[in-house]
Amino acid sequence: MFKHKNIVPFLLSLGILAAILAVFSVISWSWCFILILIWIGLTTWGSFDIRQSYFTDVFYKKLRHDGHTLSLTFDDGPTPITEEFLDLLKSFNAKATFFCIGKQIEKHPDIFKRILAEGHTIGNHTMNHSKAFGFFTAEQVVSEINCCDAEINDLVPFKTRLFRPPFGVTNPSVAKAVQETKHQVIGWSIRSLDTILTDEEKIYQRVIGRLQPGEIVLLHDTSAKSLRVLQRILSYMKERNWHSVTTDELLNLHAYED
């Protein structure tokens, strides 16, 4: 299986064998260099492609679905424009999952509570969404998760079990942290790139080009651009009788614990 815990011992064994053979001039030392490049490549790929579940188990889509449901997810809120996203979702009778940043919850507690009141699911997206998240130690990741949980617990009497790492980065630190905090890592199968692309048509086509029941779509409730794209996505889904449900419903997971 393509897992860090399996790949590292395998490549290490090959590396030792290659080094021994190179010492006795059976093969070139370049083979050792090639193995190092393979390790770097696999580690980088596993870190940034959350669908690989390379370092830890990740839920990123529903493989066996009912033919009608998928899950829209929103990262980095709540923000003032989140309320417009909620209005739009309500108009289509759609449910979604919002992965919230702790400091944003602190700024907009009423919007956070509205997300829950309207039947959407909330998940942990760390306290600060640091750009250096990929370089954090396990202890720092645990602190980010726990601080976000604390912000949530100030407003609601339960803890979310769902966690999405910033930028979708996973590594040994994240794996160790979620094992300690007992969160389930939620990824995505379709990344809209709505915070990177400026052309709304490209964002829309990127999503609908792969949109099918069972998919988990990554969007952001942070801009009017994403709001306009969401309107088109929801209309596209309605034409096909597809419905957005919360991620925990799609995957049959327990989203919260007391």
mmCIF file of C-alpha atoms in Angstrom:
data_model
loop_
_atom_site.group_PDB
_atom_site.id
_atom_site.type_symbol
_atom_site.label_atom_id
_atom_site.label_comp_id
_atom_site.label_asym_id
_atom_site.label_seq_id
_atom_site.Cartn_x
_atom_site.Cartn_y
_atom_site.Cartn_z
ATOM 1 C CA MET A 1 0.000 0.000 0.000
ATOM 2 C CA PHE A 2 1.213 3.519 -0.838
ATOM 3 C CA LYS A 3 1.861 4.631 2.737
ATOM 4 C CA HIS A 4 4.758 6.481 4.330
ATOM 5 C CA LYS A 5 5.195 3.751 6.958
ATOM 6 C CA ASN A 6 5.601 1.154 4.189
ATOM 7 C CA ILE A 7 7.575 3.150 1.640
ATOM 8 C CA VAL A 8 10.320 4.427 3.976
ATOM 9 C CA PRO A 9 11.521 0.985 5.210
ATOM 10 C CA PHE A 10 11.359 -0.336 1.647
ATOM 11 C CA LEU A 11 13.431 2.518 0.194
ATOM 12 C CA LEU A 12 15.825 2.395 3.148
ATOM 13 C CA SER A 13 16.441 -1.302 2.528
ATOM 14 C CA LEU A 14 17.034 -0.649 -1.162
ATOM 15 C CA GLY A 15 19.358 2.220 -0.270
ATOM 16 C CA ILE A 16 21.463 0.055 2.032
ATOM 17 C CA LEU A 17 21.636 -2.681 -0.604
ATOM 18 C CA ALA A 18 22.571 -0.160 -3.290
ATOM 19 C CA ALA A 19 25.291 1.333 -1.072
ATOM 20 C CA ILE A 20 26.789 -2.103 -0.391
ATOM 21 C CA LEU A 21 26.779 -2.970 -4.088
ATOM 22 C CA ALA A 22 28.285 0.423 -4.921
ATOM 23 C CA VAL A 23 31.100 -0.100 -2.391
ATOM 24 C CA PHE A 24 32.056 -3.280 -4.234
ATOM 25 C CA SER A 25 31.667 -1.519 -7.604
ATOM 26 C CA VAL A 26 28.817 -3.792 -8.650
ATOM 27 C CA ILE A 27 26.636 -0.769 -9.444
ATOM 28 C CA SER A 28 27.178 2.968 -9.707
ATOM 29 C CA TRP A 29 26.722 5.300 -6.725
ATOM 30 C CA SER A 30 24.235 7.127 -8.918
ATOM 31 C CA TRP A 31 21.644 4.485 -7.954
ATOM 32 C CA CYS A 32 21.790 5.723 -4.365
ATOM 33 C CA PHE A 33 21.198 9.249 -5.615
ATOM 34 C CA ILE A 34 18.240 8.037 -7.699
ATOM 35 C CA LEU A 35 16.689 6.364 -4.634
ATOM 36 C CA ILE A 36 17.064 9.609 -2.665
ATOM 37 C CA LEU A 37 15.292 11.511 -5.444
ATOM 38 C CA ILE A 38 12.498 8.919 -5.460
ATOM 39 C CA TRP A 39 12.091 9.312 -1.684
ATOM 40 C CA ILE A 40 11.978 13.114 -1.969
ATOM 41 C CA GLY A 41 9.471 12.909 -4.814
ATOM 42 C CA LEU A 42 7.161 10.483 -3.017
ATOM 43 C CA THR A 43 7.324 12.478 0.217
ATOM 44 C CA THR A 44 6.507 15.731 -1.570
ATOM 45 C CA TRP A 45 3.662 14.128 -3.510
ATOM 46 C CA GLY A 46 2.282 12.499 -0.383
ATOM 47 C CA SER A 47 2.487 15.759 1.567
ATOM 48 C CA PHE A 48 0.591 17.910 -0.909
ATOM 49 C CA ASP A 49 -1.880 15.466 -2.483
ATOM 50 C CA ILE A 50 -4.241 14.853 0.407
ATOM 51 C CA ARG A 51 -6.096 12.170 -1.548
ATOM 52 C CA GLN A 52 -3.132 9.815 -1.265
ATOM 53 C CA SER A 53 -3.584 9.315 2.515
ATOM 54 C CA TYR A 54 0.197 8.908 2.495
ATOM 55 C CA PHE A 55 0.889 9.908 6.092
ATOM 56 C CA THR A 56 -2.508 9.403 7.710
ATOM 57 C CA ASP A 57 -5.968 8.158 6.765
ATOM 58 C CA VAL A 58 -7.942 10.797 4.874
ATOM 59 C CA PHE A 59 -11.596 10.794 3.830
ATOM 60 C CA TYR A 60 -11.827 12.540 0.472
ATOM 61 C CA LYS A 61 -14.831 11.109 -1.398
ATOM 62 C CA LYS A 62 -17.663 8.586 -1.194
ATOM 63 C CA LEU A 63 -16.757 5.620 -3.359
ATOM 64 C CA ARG A 64 -20.131 3.895 -3.074
ATOM 65 C CA HIS A 65 -22.772 6.580 -3.364
ATOM 66 C CA ASP A 66 -26.511 6.777 -3.908
ATOM 67 C CA GLY A 67 -26.244 8.482 -7.278
ATOM 68 C CA HIS A 68 -27.635 11.809 -6.125
ATOM 69 C CA THR A 69 -25.538 13.308 -3.313
ATOM 70 C CA LEU A 70 -22.168 15.008 -3.020
ATOM 71 C CA SER A 71 -20.680 17.422 -0.508
ATOM 72 C CA LEU A 72 -19.742 21.069 -0.945
ATOM 73 C CA THR A 73 -17.193 22.255 1.605
ATOM 74 C CA PHE A 74 -15.947 25.733 2.457
ATOM 75 C CA ASP A 75 -12.646 26.667 4.081
ATOM 76 C CA ASP A 76 -11.216 29.718 5.866
ATOM 77 C CA GLY A 77 -14.363 31.307 7.310
ATOM 78 C CA PRO A 78 -16.419 32.537 8.845
ATOM 79 C CA THR A 79 -16.160 35.914 7.125
ATOM 80 C CA PRO A 80 -18.743 38.671 6.597
ATOM 81 C CA ILE A 81 -19.595 37.273 3.154
ATOM 82 C CA THR A 82 -20.265 33.826 4.642
ATOM 83 C CA GLU A 83 -23.816 34.999 5.318
ATOM 84 C CA GLU A 84 -24.387 35.410 1.583
ATOM 85 C CA PHE A 85 -23.131 31.863 1.050
ATOM 86 C CA LEU A 86 -25.613 30.685 3.670
ATOM 87 C CA ASP A 87 -28.447 32.576 1.973
ATOM 88 C CA LEU A 88 -27.570 30.990 -1.363
ATOM 89 C CA LEU A 89 -27.297 27.477 0.065
ATOM 90 C CA LYS A 90 -30.673 27.920 1.764
ATOM 91 C CA SER A 91 -32.300 29.010 -1.496
ATOM 92 C CA PHE A 92 -31.223 25.702 -3.066
ATOM 93 C CA ASN A 93 -31.996 23.668 0.064
ATOM 94 C CA ALA A 94 -28.346 22.597 0.100
ATOM 95 C CA LYS A 95 -26.262 21.591 3.098
ATOM 96 C CA ALA A 96 -22.506 21.996 3.342
ATOM 97 C CA THR A 97 -19.548 21.628 5.655
ATOM 98 C CA PHE A 98 -17.579 24.673 6.810
ATOM 99 C CA PHE A 99 -14.008 24.173 7.994
ATOM 100 C CA CYS A 100 -13.550 27.194 10.228
ATOM 101 C CA ILE A 101 -10.419 28.977 11.404
ATOM 102 C CA GLY A 102 -10.361 29.673 15.134
ATOM 103 C CA LYS A 103 -9.409 33.327 14.845
ATOM 104 C CA GLN A 104 -12.248 33.831 12.348
ATOM 105 C CA ILE A 105 -14.728 32.218 14.745
ATOM 106 C CA GLU A 106 -13.506 34.665 17.376
ATOM 107 C CA LYS A 107 -14.180 37.594 15.012
ATOM 108 C CA HIS A 108 -17.582 36.398 13.781
ATOM 109 C CA PRO A 109 -19.243 34.259 16.465
ATOM 110 C CA ASP A 110 -22.792 35.057 15.333
ATOM 111 C CA ILE A 111 -22.077 33.925 11.774
ATOM 112 C CA PHE A 112 -20.484 30.759 13.140
ATOM 113 C CA LYS A 113 -23.603 30.028 15.162
ATOM 114 C CA ARG A 114 -25.787 30.690 12.125
ATOM 115 C CA ILE A 115 -23.855 28.060 10.147
ATOM 116 C CA LEU A 116 -24.814 25.471 12.728
ATOM 117 C CA ALA A 117 -28.357 26.750 13.204
ATOM 118 C CA GLU A 118 -29.070 26.254 9.500
ATOM 119 C CA GLY A 119 -28.078 22.601 9.566
ATOM 120 C CA HIS A 120 -24.570 22.757 8.184
ATOM 121 C CA THR A 121 -21.611 20.924 9.717
ATOM 122 C CA ILE A 122 -18.530 22.671 11.060
ATOM 123 C CA GLY A 123 -14.986 21.344 11.105
ATOM 124 C CA ASN A 124 -11.662 22.418 12.597
ATOM 125 C CA HIS A 125 -9.270 24.263 10.251
ATOM 126 C CA THR A 126 -6.688 25.237 12.913
ATOM 127 C CA MET A 127 -6.534 28.386 14.971
ATOM 128 C CA ASN A 128 -4.440 30.562 12.666
ATOM 129 C CA HIS A 129 -4.104 28.827 9.269
ATOM 130 C CA SER A 130 -0.384 29.606 9.321
ATOM 131 C CA LYS A 131 1.499 29.665 6.022
ATOM 132 C CA ALA A 132 4.249 27.777 7.842
ATOM 133 C CA PHE A 133 1.870 24.975 8.862
ATOM 134 C CA GLY A 134 3.747 22.384 6.814
ATOM 135 C CA PHE A 135 6.853 22.979 8.938
ATOM 136 C CA PHE A 136 5.138 22.761 12.336
ATOM 137 C CA THR A 137 6.121 20.170 14.897
ATOM 138 C CA ALA A 138 3.487 17.726 16.100
ATOM 139 C CA GLU A 139 3.189 19.748 19.306
ATOM 140 C CA GLN A 140 2.506 22.933 17.331
ATOM 141 C CA VAL A 141 -0.129 21.187 15.209
ATOM 142 C CA VAL A 142 -1.825 19.860 18.350
ATOM 143 C CA SER A 143 -1.841 23.384 19.792
ATOM 144 C CA GLU A 144 -3.400 24.807 16.611
ATOM 145 C CA ILE A 145 -6.121 22.146 16.641
ATOM 146 C CA ASN A 146 -6.836 22.449 20.357
ATOM 147 C CA CYS A 147 -6.995 26.249 20.270
ATOM 148 C CA CYS A 148 -9.529 26.125 17.436
ATOM 149 C CA ASP A 149 -11.535 23.530 19.375
ATOM 150 C CA ALA A 150 -11.497 25.862 22.372
ATOM 151 C CA GLU A 151 -12.980 28.682 20.276
ATOM 152 C CA ILE A 152 -15.714 26.315 19.117
ATOM 153 C CA ASN A 153 -16.388 25.123 22.670
ATOM 154 C CA ASP A 154 -16.852 28.723 23.799
ATOM 155 C CA LEU A 155 -19.941 28.853 21.572
ATOM 156 C CA VAL A 156 -21.283 25.293 21.437
ATOM 157 C CA PRO A 157 -21.226 22.410 23.955
ATOM 158 C CA PHE A 158 -19.466 19.887 21.741
ATOM 159 C CA LYS A 159 -16.252 19.196 19.868
ATOM 160 C CA THR A 160 -15.998 18.640 16.138
ATOM 161 C CA ARG A 161 -14.249 15.433 15.141
ATOM 162 C CA LEU A 162 -13.604 16.685 11.602
ATOM 163 C CA PHE A 163 -10.290 18.340 10.749
ATOM 164 C CA ARG A 164 -8.962 19.712 7.497
ATOM 165 C CA PRO A 165 -5.292 20.750 7.500
ATOM 166 C CA PRO A 166 -4.446 24.130 5.947
ATOM 167 C CA PHE A 167 -3.493 23.802 2.276
ATOM 168 C CA GLY A 168 -4.299 20.091 2.530
ATOM 169 C CA VAL A 169 -0.803 19.433 3.832
ATOM 170 C CA THR A 170 -0.165 16.167 5.648
ATOM 171 C CA ASN A 171 3.129 14.950 7.081
ATOM 172 C CA PRO A 172 4.367 12.953 10.100
ATOM 173 C CA SER A 173 3.615 15.890 12.423
ATOM 174 C CA VAL A 174 0.001 16.104 11.263
ATOM 175 C CA ALA A 175 -0.386 12.326 11.481
ATOM 176 C CA LYS A 176 0.917 12.273 15.053
ATOM 177 C CA ALA A 177 -1.215 15.275 16.039
ATOM 178 C CA VAL A 178 -4.552 13.915 14.794
ATOM 179 C CA GLN A 179 -3.806 10.594 16.436
ATOM 180 C CA GLU A 180 -3.454 12.467 19.723
ATOM 181 C CA THR A 181 -6.474 14.752 19.260
ATOM 182 C CA LYS A 182 -8.591 11.957 17.727
ATOM 183 C CA HIS A 183 -9.772 14.006 14.758
ATOM 184 C CA GLN A 184 -10.744 12.547 11.393
ATOM 185 C CA VAL A 185 -8.927 14.171 8.483
ATOM 186 C CA ILE A 186 -11.228 15.342 5.700
ATOM 187 C CA GLY A 187 -9.783 16.082 2.290
ATOM 188 C CA TRP A 188 -11.432 16.650 -1.068
ATOM 189 C CA SER A 189 -11.679 15.038 -4.477
ATOM 190 C CA ILE A 190 -12.207 18.294 -6.402
ATOM 191 C CA ARG A 191 -10.156 21.394 -5.652
ATOM 192 C CA SER A 192 -11.684 24.500 -7.193
ATOM 193 C CA LEU A 193 -8.569 26.689 -6.831
ATOM 194 C CA ASP A 194 -10.957 29.574 -6.222
ATOM 195 C CA THR A 195 -8.376 31.420 -4.116
ATOM 196 C CA ILE A 196 -5.758 31.146 -6.870
ATOM 197 C CA LEU A 197 -7.557 31.465 -10.201
ATOM 198 C CA THR A 198 -9.031 34.848 -11.097
ATOM 199 C CA ASP A 199 -11.165 33.680 -14.035
ATOM 200 C CA GLU A 200 -14.568 32.575 -12.710
ATOM 201 C CA GLU A 201 -15.267 30.497 -15.815
ATOM 202 C CA LYS A 202 -12.070 28.496 -15.282
ATOM 203 C CA ILE A 203 -13.011 27.860 -11.653
ATOM 204 C CA TYR A 204 -16.504 26.764 -12.657
ATOM 205 C CA GLN A 205 -15.274 24.473 -15.437
ATOM 206 C CA ARG A 206 -12.621 23.011 -13.157
ATOM 207 C CA VAL A 207 -15.363 21.947 -10.729
ATOM 208 C CA ILE A 208 -18.113 20.750 -13.062
ATOM 209 C CA GLY A 209 -15.637 18.975 -15.329
ATOM 210 C CA ARG A 210 -15.204 16.344 -12.615
ATOM 211 C CA LEU A 211 -18.382 16.818 -10.612
ATOM 212 C CA GLN A 212 -20.230 13.582 -9.863
ATOM 213 C CA PRO A 213 -22.227 12.181 -6.949
ATOM 214 C CA GLY A 214 -19.922 11.101 -4.136
ATOM 215 C CA GLU A 215 -17.412 13.900 -4.689
ATOM 216 C CA ILE A 216 -16.219 16.333 -2.011
ATOM 217 C CA VAL A 217 -15.622 19.816 -3.414
ATOM 218 C CA LEU A 218 -13.249 22.371 -1.891
ATOM 219 C CA LEU A 219 -14.386 25.995 -2.081
ATOM 220 C CA HIS A 220 -13.835 29.055 0.124
ATOM 221 C CA ASP A 221 -16.487 31.294 1.703
ATOM 222 C CA THR A 222 -14.214 34.309 1.439
ATOM 223 C CA SER A 223 -15.003 36.185 -1.788
ATOM 224 C CA ALA A 224 -17.777 37.393 -4.064
ATOM 225 C CA LYS A 225 -16.038 35.564 -6.900
ATOM 226 C CA SER A 226 -16.505 32.212 -5.157
ATOM 227 C CA LEU A 227 -20.094 33.130 -4.321
ATOM 228 C CA ARG A 228 -20.907 33.693 -7.989
ATOM 229 C CA VAL A 229 -19.270 30.397 -8.940
ATOM 230 C CA LEU A 230 -21.255 28.627 -6.226
ATOM 231 C CA GLN A 231 -24.497 29.965 -7.718
ATOM 232 C CA ARG A 232 -23.600 28.346 -11.044
ATOM 233 C CA ILE A 233 -22.511 25.079 -9.437
ATOM 234 C CA LEU A 234 -25.752 24.785 -7.494
ATOM 235 C CA SER A 235 -27.774 25.480 -10.639
ATOM 236 C CA TYR A 236 -25.775 22.825 -12.510
ATOM 237 C CA MET A 237 -26.477 20.341 -9.723
ATOM 238 C CA LYS A 238 -30.175 21.180 -9.637
ATOM 239 C CA GLU A 239 -30.509 20.435 -13.355
ATOM 240 C CA ARG A 240 -29.172 16.930 -12.671
ATOM 241 C CA ASN A 241 -31.146 16.361 -9.486
ATOM 242 C CA TRP A 242 -27.939 16.227 -7.446
ATOM 243 C CA HIS A 243 -27.952 17.444 -3.861
ATOM 244 C CA SER A 244 -25.252 18.736 -1.555
ATOM 245 C CA VAL A 245 -25.221 17.169 1.911
ATOM 246 C CA THR A 246 -22.850 17.620 4.825
ATOM 247 C CA THR A 247 -19.621 15.665 4.605
ATOM 248 C CA ASP A 248 -20.421 13.597 7.665
ATOM 249 C CA GLU A 249 -23.751 12.575 6.112
ATOM 250 C CA LEU A 250 -22.111 11.720 2.791
ATOM 251 C CA LEU A 251 -19.415 9.609 4.458
ATOM 252 C CA ASN A 252 -21.574 8.286 7.304
ATOM 253 C CA LEU A 253 -19.267 9.740 9.967
ATOM 254 C CA HIS A 254 -19.933 11.138 13.427
ATOM 255 C CA ALA A 255 -19.092 14.839 13.182
ATOM 256 C CA TYR A 256 -19.242 15.732 16.875
ATOM 257 C CA GLU A 257 -18.588 14.460 20.358
ATOM 258 C CA ASP A 258 -19.607 15.919 23.716
#
